Amino acid sequence: MPAARARRTTAGRVVRWCVAILAMLTAGIGTFSPGRSVAGGGAPAPAGAPEVDTALVVSIDVSNSVDEHRYKLQIEGIAAALEDPGVIEAILNGPQGGIIFSLVAWADRPKIALPWMRIASRNDALAVAQAIRAMPRHDGEFTCLGQMLRFVSDKIVPQIPAKALRVIVDVSGDGRDNCNAAEPIGHVRDELVASGVTINGLPILEGREAATLAPWYRDNVMGGPGAFILPADGFEDFGRAIRQKFVIEISGAPASQRNAAKRPARSFPERSVEVLGRVEADRLVLALEPEQPR
Amino acid sequence: MRARAIRNAGRVAGAMLASLVLIATDRLALAADLTAREVTEALVRARSGSPADFSGKDLRFLDLAGLDFGGARLANAALFGVDLTDANLRGADLSGARLDRAIIIRADFSGANLSNAIMLRPTVYTTLAADWSDAPKFTGADMRGFRAMAQLDGADFSGADLTGANFTPFEIRPGQGTVSTLARNLLRGCNFTGALMKDADFSWALFTFAKLANADLSGAKLVKADLSKADLRGADLAGADLTSADLDGANLTGVRGLDTVKGLSFVLNLDKTIQ
């Protein structure tokens, strides 16, 4: 018996050794391919001091589950949020006094629905809201969230037209990625985060995925400094959620950068938080989890 | 027994290493020279200086949809399977480029240099219904010596230079002789108004409802081409070969050089043309 055990041990050791080498080398090939950019690399940012506080990319789900009514709720919700005095105050109260805003519609293929627009005044905000309401209807079939993030990483972020203190991507939707993408969504999320982007999530809790979507967004979508998710209780609640979300993320500039001469911005924790739960009557009901040490 | 166990373990290790080699080879073979993000960054940098230069680069399978390549250099680039949906390639240099299997839905090649480029079996439409509004634009492009095997219904070639272009369905494959993998190039409803198509070979092509007004088709081969309902007003057909071409309902008003056309006696439905 001892001899047999010795033989199994030797053979097993050899196999384990081979599996370990195979795993290491496969991982190496997966992360390095000729021409693959190093995480965090990118086009040189526009020279000079930051011009805006935030470059905000809002991405909305226009897949098959988003019918005409739900689409309008999203569009109207975003437009109304940009007209909200609280949101406008957050936009104008940052150290640079403005943001740039873009909107991406995504389903099978992502598409720039609204190119970059600068918001540095109330009139600017109202103009962007009007432009959003005037956008042609976008629709699609599948929920290719990973492809959307890849699109943002490859084509949106490198072409941000102004230097921003922060780059934030808003992701909202009512379902998980269902596109069988070759690239795991977490991989492209991590790549975006590594390049300095914050991804906030707004899962729309309606339908058969309502019970599981928020945790999925937390695990697969949310990422970066100060990232959070803020669920909407269905499409009817989207307008409320997006407005609150804008206030939190736009006013989330580090305190040291806020212009003391301006009206004080609302105070929000500077550490990364995960927001779970409803916002009730303009009070933010938070379930806070402190940022994990890096 | 011990030796057998070790031999078996060795066989397993060998199989694993062989798999690893195959994986590595496959990944390296499919890898482009750049990522889509690097291409985007290069295009952004180029806006403030000299055109972006991807000449000779391998960009295969990259998703480059929607990017602005206006004026960029892509001479001899490998664009196999590249997604160029809605891409702006106006004035770009794509001479000698390979665009086989590329996705060119609504791509704009107006004024581009596509001389001696090759485009075999591209994807041109969003759906199987082949909506012609998805077709790419080649307005005023330099397409001398261009080689295509494609369904390009609805595409705009107005003013393009297609001198010596090859739109036949035949390929010469070493060891296999001449093969045809596409019955014919589909150019229905295409706009060739004012295009230079001198000495081009469009044999077997389907030109139904195509606009060829004032096109220069002198010396062109249109053997067995279907030109039914095509608009050939003012076109130059001097020395063109129309053997077995179908001209049912074609508009030949003001056509020049009809008396020097080859194979005229074998043209189908010549009596049904509009002259």
Coordinates of C-alpha atoms in Angstrom, one line a residue:
Chain A
M1 CA 0.0 0.0 0.0
P2 CA 2.7 2.4 0.9
A3 CA 4.3 1.8 -2.5
A4 CA 1.0 2.4 -4.3
R5 CA 0.6 5.6 -2.4
A6 CA 4.0 6.7 -3.3
R7 CA 3.3 6.1 -7.0
R8 CA 0.1 8.1 -6.8
T9 CA 1.8 10.9 -5.0
T10 CA 4.6 11.1 -7.6
A11 CA 2.2 11.0 -10.5
G12 CA -0.1 13.5 -8.8
R13 CA 2.8 15.8 -8.2
V14 CA 3.7 15.7 -11.8
V15 CA 0.2 16.5 -12.9
R16 CA -0.3 19.3 -10.4
W17 CA 3.0 20.8 -11.6
C18 CA 1.9 20.7 -15.2
V19 CA -1.5 22.2 -14.3
A20 CA 0.1 25.0 -12.4
I21 CA 2.5 25.9 -15.3
L22 CA -0.4 25.7 -17.8
A23 CA -2.5 28.0 -15.7
M24 CA 0.3 30.5 -15.3
L25 CA 1.2 30.6 -18.9
T26 CA -2.4 30.7 -20.1
A27 CA -3.0 33.7 -17.8
G28 CA 0.1 35.3 -19.2
I29 CA -1.2 34.9 -22.8
G30 CA -4.6 36.2 -21.7
T31 CA -3.2 39.4 -20.3
F32 CA -0.5 40.0 -22.9
S33 CA -1.0 40.1 -26.6
P34 CA 1.1 42.0 -29.1
G35 CA -0.1 45.5 -29.2
R36 CA -2.2 45.3 -26.1
S37 CA -2.0 48.5 -24.2
V38 CA -0.9 48.5 -20.6
A39 CA -3.7 49.1 -18.2
G40 CA -3.9 52.7 -17.5
G41 CA -2.3 53.8 -20.7
G42 CA -4.1 56.2 -22.9
A43 CA -4.0 59.1 -25.2
P44 CA -2.3 62.1 -23.6
A45 CA -4.9 64.2 -21.8
P46 CA -5.6 67.7 -23.0
A47 CA -2.7 69.8 -21.8
G48 CA -3.1 72.3 -19.0
A49 CA -5.3 72.5 -15.9
P50 CA -8.7 70.8 -15.7
E51 CA -11.3 72.6 -17.6
V52 CA -14.3 70.8 -16.2
D53 CA -15.1 69.0 -12.9
T54 CA -16.6 65.9 -14.5
A55 CA -16.8 64.2 -17.8
L56 CA -20.1 62.3 -17.4
V57 CA -21.1 59.5 -19.8
V58 CA -24.7 58.4 -19.2
S59 CA -25.5 55.1 -20.8
I60 CA -29.1 53.9 -21.1
D61 CA -30.5 50.5 -21.8
V62 CA -32.6 50.4 -25.0
S63 CA -32.8 46.6 -25.4
N64 CA -35.9 44.6 -26.2
S65 CA -37.4 44.9 -22.7
V66 CA -37.4 48.7 -23.0
D67 CA -40.6 49.5 -24.8
E68 CA -41.7 53.0 -25.9
H69 CA -43.1 53.9 -22.6
R70 CA -40.0 52.8 -20.6
Y71 CA -37.8 54.6 -23.1
K72 CA -39.7 57.8 -22.6
L73 CA -39.5 57.4 -18.8
Q74 CA -35.7 57.2 -19.1
I75 CA -35.3 60.1 -21.5
E76 CA -37.7 62.3 -19.6
G77 CA -36.1 61.3 -16.3
I78 CA -32.6 62.3 -17.5
A79 CA -33.8 65.6 -19.1
A80 CA -35.8 66.5 -16.0
A81 CA -32.9 65.7 -13.8
L82 CA -30.7 68.1 -15.7
E83 CA -33.4 70.8 -15.2
D84 CA -33.5 70.2 -11.4
P85 CA -32.2 73.1 -9.4
G86 CA -30.3 70.7 -7.1
V87 CA -28.5 69.1 -10.0
I88 CA -27.7 72.4 -11.6
E89 CA -26.4 73.6 -8.3
A90 CA -24.2 70.5 -8.0
I91 CA -22.9 71.1 -11.6
L92 CA -22.1 74.8 -11.1
N93 CA -20.7 74.4 -7.6
G94 CA -17.6 72.4 -8.5
P95 CA -14.1 73.9 -8.6
Q96 CA -14.3 74.3 -12.4
G97 CA -17.9 75.3 -12.4
G98 CA -19.0 72.9 -15.1
I99 CA -19.1 69.5 -16.6
I100 CA -19.3 67.9 -20.0
F101 CA -22.1 65.5 -20.7
S102 CA -22.6 62.7 -23.2
L103 CA -25.2 60.0 -23.6
V104 CA -24.8 56.5 -25.0
A105 CA -27.7 54.3 -25.9
W106 CA -26.9 50.6 -25.8
A107 CA -28.5 47.2 -26.6
D108 CA -26.9 45.0 -29.2
R109 CA -24.6 47.8 -30.3
P110 CA -23.8 50.9 -28.3
K111 CA -24.3 54.2 -30.0
I112 CA -23.5 57.8 -29.1
A113 CA -27.0 59.2 -28.8
L114 CA -25.8 62.7 -27.6
P115 CA -22.3 63.9 -28.3
W116 CA -20.3 65.8 -25.7
M117 CA -22.0 69.0 -24.5
R118 CA -20.6 71.4 -21.9
I119 CA -22.8 72.5 -19.0
A120 CA -21.5 75.5 -17.3
S121 CA -24.7 77.5 -16.7
R122 CA -28.4 76.9 -16.1
N123 CA -29.1 77.7 -19.7
D124 CA -26.5 75.1 -20.8
A125 CA -28.3 72.5 -18.6
L126 CA -31.7 73.4 -20.0
A127 CA -30.3 73.2 -23.6
V128 CA -28.9 69.7 -23.0
A129 CA -32.2 68.6 -21.5
Q130 CA -33.9 69.9 -24.6
A131 CA -31.4 68.1 -26.8
I132 CA -32.0 64.8 -25.0
R133 CA -35.8 65.1 -25.5
A134 CA -35.2 65.8 -29.2
M135 CA -33.0 62.7 -29.7
P136 CA -34.2 60.2 -32.2
R137 CA -35.5 56.9 -30.7
H138 CA -32.9 54.3 -30.2
D139 CA -33.7 50.6 -29.8
G140 CA -32.2 47.2 -30.0
E141 CA -32.6 43.6 -28.9
F142 CA -30.0 42.2 -26.5
T143 CA -28.5 43.5 -23.3
C144 CA -24.8 43.8 -24.4
L145 CA -23.6 45.7 -21.3
G146 CA -20.0 44.4 -21.7
Q147 CA -19.8 45.6 -25.3
M148 CA -21.1 49.0 -24.2
L149 CA -18.3 49.3 -21.6
R150 CA -15.8 48.2 -24.2
F151 CA -17.1 50.9 -26.5
V152 CA -16.8 53.5 -23.8
S153 CA -13.3 52.3 -23.0
D154 CA -12.1 52.2 -26.6
K155 CA -13.9 55.1 -28.2
I156 CA -15.4 57.4 -25.7
V157 CA -12.8 57.9 -23.0
P158 CA -9.9 58.4 -25.3
Q159 CA -11.9 61.2 -27.1
I160 CA -13.0 63.2 -24.1
P161 CA -12.7 66.7 -25.4
A162 CA -11.8 68.5 -22.2
K163 CA -9.6 67.8 -19.3
A164 CA -11.7 66.7 -16.4
L165 CA -11.1 66.1 -12.7
R166 CA -13.1 62.9 -12.9
V167 CA -14.5 60.7 -15.6
I168 CA -17.8 59.0 -14.6
V169 CA -19.8 56.4 -16.5
D170 CA -23.4 55.9 -15.5
V171 CA -24.8 52.6 -16.3
S172 CA -28.5 51.9 -16.0
G173 CA -30.5 48.9 -17.2
D174 CA -33.1 46.3 -16.2
G175 CA -31.1 43.2 -16.9
R176 CA -27.8 41.4 -16.8
D177 CA -25.6 41.1 -19.8
N178 CA -27.0 38.4 -22.1
C179 CA -24.7 38.6 -25.1
N180 CA -22.3 35.8 -24.4
A181 CA -19.4 38.1 -25.0
A182 CA -16.0 36.6 -25.4
E183 CA -14.6 39.1 -22.9
P184 CA -15.9 38.9 -19.3
I185 CA -17.6 42.1 -18.3
G186 CA -15.6 42.3 -15.2
H187 CA -12.4 42.4 -17.3
V188 CA -13.5 45.5 -19.3
R189 CA -14.8 47.1 -16.1
D190 CA -11.4 46.6 -14.5
E191 CA -9.7 48.1 -17.5
L192 CA -11.9 51.2 -17.3
V193 CA -11.3 51.6 -13.6
A194 CA -7.6 51.1 -14.1
S195 CA -7.6 54.1 -16.5
G196 CA -9.2 56.3 -13.8
V197 CA -12.8 56.0 -14.7
T198 CA -15.6 55.6 -12.1
I199 CA -18.5 53.5 -13.0
N200 CA -21.8 54.0 -11.1
G201 CA -24.8 51.8 -11.5
L202 CA -28.5 52.4 -11.6
P203 CA -30.1 49.0 -11.8
I204 CA -33.8 49.3 -12.7
L205 CA -35.5 46.7 -10.5
E206 CA -38.4 45.5 -12.6
G207 CA -39.3 42.2 -14.1
R208 CA -37.8 38.8 -13.6
E209 CA -34.3 40.0 -12.6
A210 CA -35.5 42.6 -10.1
A211 CA -34.4 40.5 -7.1
T212 CA -30.9 39.8 -8.3
L213 CA -29.9 42.8 -10.4
A214 CA -28.5 45.1 -7.8
P215 CA -26.0 42.6 -6.5
W216 CA -25.0 41.7 -10.0
Y217 CA -24.4 45.4 -10.8
R218 CA -22.3 45.6 -7.6
D219 CA -20.2 42.7 -8.5
N220 CA -19.8 43.3 -12.3
V221 CA -20.5 46.9 -13.2
M222 CA -19.7 49.2 -10.3
G223 CA -16.1 50.2 -9.9
G224 CA -13.6 53.0 -9.4
P225 CA -13.1 55.8 -6.8
G226 CA -16.3 56.7 -5.1
A227 CA -18.3 54.3 -7.1
F228 CA -21.8 53.4 -6.0
I229 CA -25.1 51.9 -7.2
L230 CA -28.4 53.5 -6.6
P231 CA -31.3 51.2 -7.7
A232 CA -34.6 52.4 -9.1
D233 CA -37.8 50.6 -8.1
G234 CA -38.9 50.1 -11.6
F235 CA -38.9 52.4 -14.6
E236 CA -41.5 54.7 -13.0
D237 CA -38.9 55.4 -10.3
F238 CA -36.1 56.1 -12.8
G239 CA -36.5 59.8 -12.8
R240 CA -36.2 60.1 -9.1
A241 CA -33.2 57.8 -9.0
I242 CA -31.2 59.4 -11.8
R243 CA -31.8 62.8 -10.3
Q244 CA -30.4 61.7 -6.9
K245 CA -27.6 59.9 -8.7
F246 CA -26.6 63.0 -10.6
V247 CA -26.5 65.0 -7.3
I248 CA -24.3 62.5 -5.6
E249 CA -21.8 61.9 -8.4
I250 CA -21.5 65.4 -9.8
S251 CA -21.0 66.9 -6.4
G252 CA -18.6 64.3 -5.3
A253 CA -15.4 66.3 -6.1
P254 CA -12.8 66.1 -3.3
A255 CA -13.4 68.7 -0.6
S256 CA -9.9 70.1 -1.1
Q257 CA -10.8 71.0 -4.7
R258 CA -14.0 72.9 -3.9
N259 CA -13.9 76.6 -4.5
A260 CA -14.5 78.1 -1.0
A261 CA -15.7 81.3 -2.7
K262 CA -18.7 79.4 -4.2
R263 CA -21.8 78.4 -2.3
P264 CA -20.9 75.3 -0.2
A265 CA -21.8 72.1 -2.0
R266 CA -23.7 69.4 -0.3
S267 CA -21.4 67.3 1.8
F268 CA -21.1 63.7 0.9
P269 CA -18.6 61.1 2.1
E270 CA -15.4 61.2 0.1
R271 CA -14.7 57.5 0.5
S272 CA -16.1 54.9 -1.8
V273 CA -19.6 53.9 -0.7
E274 CA -22.1 51.4 -2.0
V275 CA -25.6 52.8 -1.9
L276 CA -28.3 50.3 -1.5
G277 CA -31.8 51.3 -0.9
R278 CA -34.3 53.9 -1.7
V279 CA -34.1 57.6 -1.6
E280 CA -37.1 58.8 0.3
A281 CA -38.4 62.3 0.1
D282 CA -35.0 63.7 -0.8
R283 CA -33.4 62.0 2.2
L284 CA -30.7 59.6 1.1
V285 CA -31.2 56.3 3.0
L286 CA -27.8 54.7 2.8
A287 CA -26.4 51.4 3.6
L288 CA -22.8 52.4 3.8
E289 CA -19.9 50.1 3.3
P290 CA -16.5 51.7 3.8
E291 CA -14.0 51.6 1.1
Q292 CA -11.8 48.5 1.3
P293 CA -8.1 49.1 1.7
R294 CA -6.3 48.8 -1.6
Chain B
M1 CA 4.3 0.2 -11.9
R2 CA 6.0 3.3 -10.7
A3 CA 7.5 3.9 -14.1
R4 CA 4.1 3.4 -15.8
A5 CA 2.6 6.0 -13.5
I6 CA 5.3 8.5 -14.3
R7 CA 5.0 7.7 -18.0
N8 CA 1.2 8.4 -17.8
A9 CA 1.8 11.6 -16.0
G10 CA 4.3 12.6 -18.7
R11 CA 1.7 11.9 -21.4
V12 CA -0.7 14.2 -19.6
A13 CA 1.9 16.8 -19.3
G14 CA 2.7 16.5 -23.0
A15 CA -0.9 16.9 -23.9
M16 CA -1.2 20.0 -21.8
L17 CA 1.9 21.6 -23.2
A18 CA 0.7 20.8 -26.8
S19 CA -2.6 22.4 -25.9
L20 CA -0.8 25.4 -24.6
V21 CA 1.2 25.8 -27.8
L22 CA -1.9 25.6 -29.9
I23 CA -3.6 28.2 -27.7
A24 CA -0.6 30.5 -27.9
T25 CA -0.2 30.1 -31.6
D26 CA -3.9 30.7 -32.2
R27 CA -4.0 33.8 -30.0
L28 CA -0.9 35.3 -31.6
A29 CA -2.2 34.6 -35.1
L30 CA -5.4 36.5 -34.3
A31 CA -3.8 39.4 -32.5
A32 CA -3.8 42.7 -34.3
D33 CA -0.9 45.1 -34.1
L34 CA -3.0 47.5 -32.1
T35 CA -6.1 47.5 -29.9
A36 CA -9.2 49.5 -30.8
R37 CA -8.4 51.9 -28.0
E38 CA -4.9 52.5 -29.4
V39 CA -6.3 53.2 -32.8
T40 CA -8.7 55.7 -31.2
E41 CA -5.9 57.4 -29.3
A42 CA -3.8 57.6 -32.5
L43 CA -6.7 59.2 -34.3
V44 CA -7.2 61.8 -31.5
R45 CA -3.5 62.6 -31.5
A46 CA -3.6 63.1 -35.3
R47 CA -6.2 65.7 -35.1
S48 CA -3.6 68.3 -34.1
G49 CA -0.9 67.3 -36.5
S50 CA -0.1 64.9 -39.4
P51 CA -2.6 62.3 -40.4
A52 CA -2.7 59.1 -38.4
D53 CA -0.6 56.4 -40.0
F54 CA -1.6 52.8 -39.9
S55 CA 0.1 51.9 -43.1
G56 CA 0.9 48.2 -43.3
K57 CA -0.6 47.6 -39.8
D58 CA -2.6 44.5 -39.0
L59 CA -5.9 45.7 -37.6
R60 CA -7.8 42.5 -38.2
F61 CA -11.1 41.9 -36.4
L62 CA -10.9 45.2 -34.5
D63 CA -14.1 47.0 -33.7
L64 CA -13.5 50.4 -35.3
A65 CA -17.1 51.3 -35.8
G66 CA -17.9 54.9 -35.8
L67 CA -14.3 56.2 -35.8
D68 CA -13.2 59.1 -37.8
F69 CA -10.3 58.0 -40.1
G70 CA -10.7 61.0 -42.4
G71 CA -7.4 61.5 -44.2
A72 CA -5.7 58.7 -42.3
R73 CA -3.1 56.5 -43.9
L74 CA -4.1 52.8 -44.1
A75 CA -2.1 51.8 -47.2
N76 CA -1.6 48.0 -47.3
A77 CA -3.3 47.6 -44.0
A78 CA -4.8 44.3 -43.1
L79 CA -8.4 45.0 -42.3
F80 CA -9.7 41.5 -42.4
G81 CA -13.0 41.2 -40.5
V82 CA -12.7 44.8 -39.2
D83 CA -15.9 46.5 -38.2
L84 CA -16.1 49.8 -40.0
T85 CA -19.8 50.4 -39.4
D86 CA -20.5 54.1 -39.7
A87 CA -16.8 54.8 -39.9
N88 CA -15.6 58.0 -41.7
L89 CA -12.9 57.1 -44.2
R90 CA -13.3 60.1 -46.4
G91 CA -10.0 60.9 -48.1
A92 CA -8.2 58.0 -46.3
D93 CA -5.4 56.2 -48.1
L94 CA -6.4 52.5 -48.3
S95 CA -4.4 51.7 -51.4
G96 CA -3.5 48.0 -51.4
A97 CA -5.5 47.4 -48.2
R98 CA -7.2 44.1 -47.6
L99 CA -10.8 44.5 -46.5
D100 CA -12.0 40.9 -46.8
R101 CA -14.9 40.1 -44.6
A102 CA -14.9 43.7 -43.3
I103 CA -18.2 45.2 -42.0
I104 CA -18.8 48.3 -44.0
I105 CA -22.3 49.2 -43.1
R106 CA -22.8 52.9 -43.9
A107 CA -19.1 53.4 -44.1
D108 CA -18.0 56.5 -46.0
F109 CA -15.1 56.0 -48.4
S110 CA -15.9 59.1 -50.4
G111 CA -12.7 60.5 -51.9
A112 CA -10.7 57.7 -50.4
N113 CA -7.8 56.0 -52.2
L114 CA -8.7 52.3 -52.7
S115 CA -6.5 51.7 -55.6
N116 CA -5.5 48.0 -55.8
A117 CA -7.4 47.3 -52.6
I118 CA -9.2 44.0 -52.2
M119 CA -12.6 43.6 -50.7
L120 CA -14.0 40.0 -50.7
R121 CA -17.3 39.2 -49.2
P122 CA -17.8 42.2 -46.9
T123 CA -20.8 42.6 -44.7
V124 CA -22.8 45.5 -46.0
Y125 CA -26.2 45.3 -44.4
T126 CA -27.6 45.3 -40.9
T127 CA -30.2 42.7 -41.5
L128 CA -30.8 39.9 -44.0
A129 CA -33.4 42.2 -45.7
A130 CA -30.4 44.1 -47.2
D131 CA -31.7 47.6 -46.7
W132 CA -29.9 49.6 -49.4
S133 CA -29.7 52.6 -47.1
D134 CA -27.0 50.7 -45.2
A135 CA -24.8 50.6 -48.3
P136 CA -21.4 52.3 -48.1
K137 CA -20.3 55.4 -50.1
F138 CA -17.5 55.4 -52.6
T139 CA -18.3 58.8 -54.1
G140 CA -15.3 60.2 -56.0
A141 CA -13.0 57.4 -54.7
D142 CA -9.9 56.3 -56.4
M143 CA -10.6 52.6 -57.0
R144 CA -8.3 51.9 -59.9
G145 CA -7.5 48.2 -59.9
F146 CA -10.0 47.6 -57.0
R147 CA -11.0 44.0 -56.6
A148 CA -14.3 43.1 -55.1
M149 CA -16.6 40.1 -54.7
A150 CA -19.6 41.4 -52.8
Q151 CA -23.2 42.3 -52.5
L152 CA -23.1 46.1 -52.7
D153 CA -26.7 46.9 -53.7
G154 CA -27.4 50.6 -53.3
A155 CA -23.8 51.7 -52.9
D156 CA -22.8 55.0 -54.2
F157 CA -19.9 55.0 -56.7
S158 CA -20.7 58.3 -58.4
G159 CA -17.7 60.0 -59.8
A160 CA -15.4 57.2 -58.7
D161 CA -12.4 56.1 -60.7
L162 CA -12.9 52.3 -61.3
T163 CA -10.4 52.0 -64.1
G164 CA -9.3 48.5 -64.4
A165 CA -11.3 47.4 -61.4
N166 CA -12.3 43.7 -61.1
F167 CA -15.8 42.9 -60.1
T168 CA -16.0 39.4 -61.4
P169 CA -17.0 36.4 -59.4
F170 CA -13.9 34.4 -60.3
E171 CA -10.9 33.7 -58.2
I172 CA -7.7 32.0 -59.3
R173 CA -6.6 29.7 -56.5
P174 CA -3.3 27.8 -56.8
G175 CA -3.9 24.2 -57.4
Q176 CA -7.7 24.7 -57.9
G177 CA -7.7 26.8 -61.0
T178 CA -10.4 29.4 -61.4
V179 CA -13.2 29.1 -58.9
S180 CA -16.3 31.1 -58.3
T181 CA -17.6 31.4 -54.8
L182 CA -20.2 34.1 -55.5
A183 CA -22.6 33.8 -58.4
R184 CA -22.2 37.4 -59.3
N185 CA -21.4 40.7 -57.8
L186 CA -24.7 42.4 -56.8
L187 CA -24.8 46.1 -57.8
R188 CA -28.5 46.6 -58.0
G189 CA -29.5 50.2 -57.6
C190 CA -25.9 51.4 -57.4
N191 CA -25.0 54.9 -58.4
F192 CA -22.2 55.0 -61.0
T193 CA -23.2 58.3 -62.4
G194 CA -20.1 59.9 -64.0
A195 CA -17.9 57.1 -62.8
L196 CA -14.7 56.1 -64.7
M197 CA -15.1 52.4 -65.5
K198 CA -12.7 52.2 -68.3
D199 CA -11.3 48.7 -69.0
A200 CA -12.9 47.4 -65.8
D201 CA -14.3 43.9 -65.6
F202 CA -17.9 43.7 -64.5
S203 CA -18.7 40.4 -66.1
W204 CA -21.6 38.6 -64.6
A205 CA -22.5 41.6 -62.4
L206 CA -26.1 42.4 -61.6
F207 CA -26.8 46.1 -62.4
T208 CA -30.6 46.1 -62.3
F209 CA -31.8 49.7 -61.8
A210 CA -28.3 50.9 -61.5
K211 CA -27.5 54.5 -62.5
L212 CA -24.7 54.6 -65.1
A213 CA -25.5 57.9 -66.7
N214 CA -22.4 59.5 -68.3
A215 CA -20.2 56.7 -67.0
D216 CA -17.1 55.9 -69.0
L217 CA -17.4 52.2 -69.8
S218 CA -15.1 52.3 -72.7
G219 CA -13.3 49.0 -73.0
A220 CA -15.1 47.6 -70.0
K221 CA -16.1 43.9 -69.9
L222 CA -19.8 43.4 -69.2
V223 CA -20.0 39.8 -70.4
K224 CA -23.3 38.3 -69.1
A225 CA -23.9 41.3 -67.0
D226 CA -27.5 42.1 -66.1
L227 CA -28.2 45.7 -67.0
S228 CA -31.9 45.4 -67.1
K229 CA -33.7 48.7 -66.2
A230 CA -30.2 50.4 -65.8
D231 CA -29.8 54.0 -66.7
L232 CA -27.0 54.3 -69.2
R233 CA -27.9 57.7 -70.6
G234 CA -24.9 59.4 -72.1
A235 CA -22.6 56.6 -71.1
D236 CA -19.5 55.8 -73.2
L237 CA -19.6 52.1 -74.3
A238 CA -16.9 52.4 -77.0
G239 CA -15.1 49.0 -77.2
A240 CA -17.0 47.5 -74.3
D241 CA -17.8 43.8 -74.4
L242 CA -21.5 43.2 -73.9
T243 CA -21.6 39.6 -75.0
S244 CA -24.7 38.0 -73.6
A245 CA -25.4 41.0 -71.4
D246 CA -29.1 41.6 -70.7
L247 CA -30.3 45.1 -71.6
D248 CA -34.0 44.6 -70.9
G249 CA -35.5 48.0 -70.3
A250 CA -32.1 49.7 -70.1
N251 CA -32.1 53.4 -71.0
L252 CA -29.5 53.9 -73.8
T253 CA -30.5 57.4 -74.7
G254 CA -27.4 59.3 -75.8
V255 CA -25.1 56.4 -75.4
R256 CA -21.8 56.7 -77.2
G257 CA -19.7 54.1 -79.0
L258 CA -22.5 51.6 -79.4
D259 CA -21.3 50.9 -82.9
T260 CA -17.9 49.6 -81.5
V261 CA -19.4 47.4 -78.8
K262 CA -18.2 43.8 -78.9
G263 CA -20.7 41.0 -78.8
L264 CA -23.6 43.3 -79.7
S265 CA -25.2 40.5 -81.7
F266 CA -25.4 38.4 -78.6
V267 CA -26.9 41.0 -76.3
L268 CA -30.2 40.0 -74.8
N269 CA -33.3 42.2 -75.2
L270 CA -31.6 44.9 -77.2
D271 CA -35.0 45.5 -78.8
K272 CA -36.4 46.4 -75.4
T273 CA -34.0 49.2 -74.6
I274 CA -35.0 52.8 -74.5
Q275 CA -33.1 54.8 -77.1

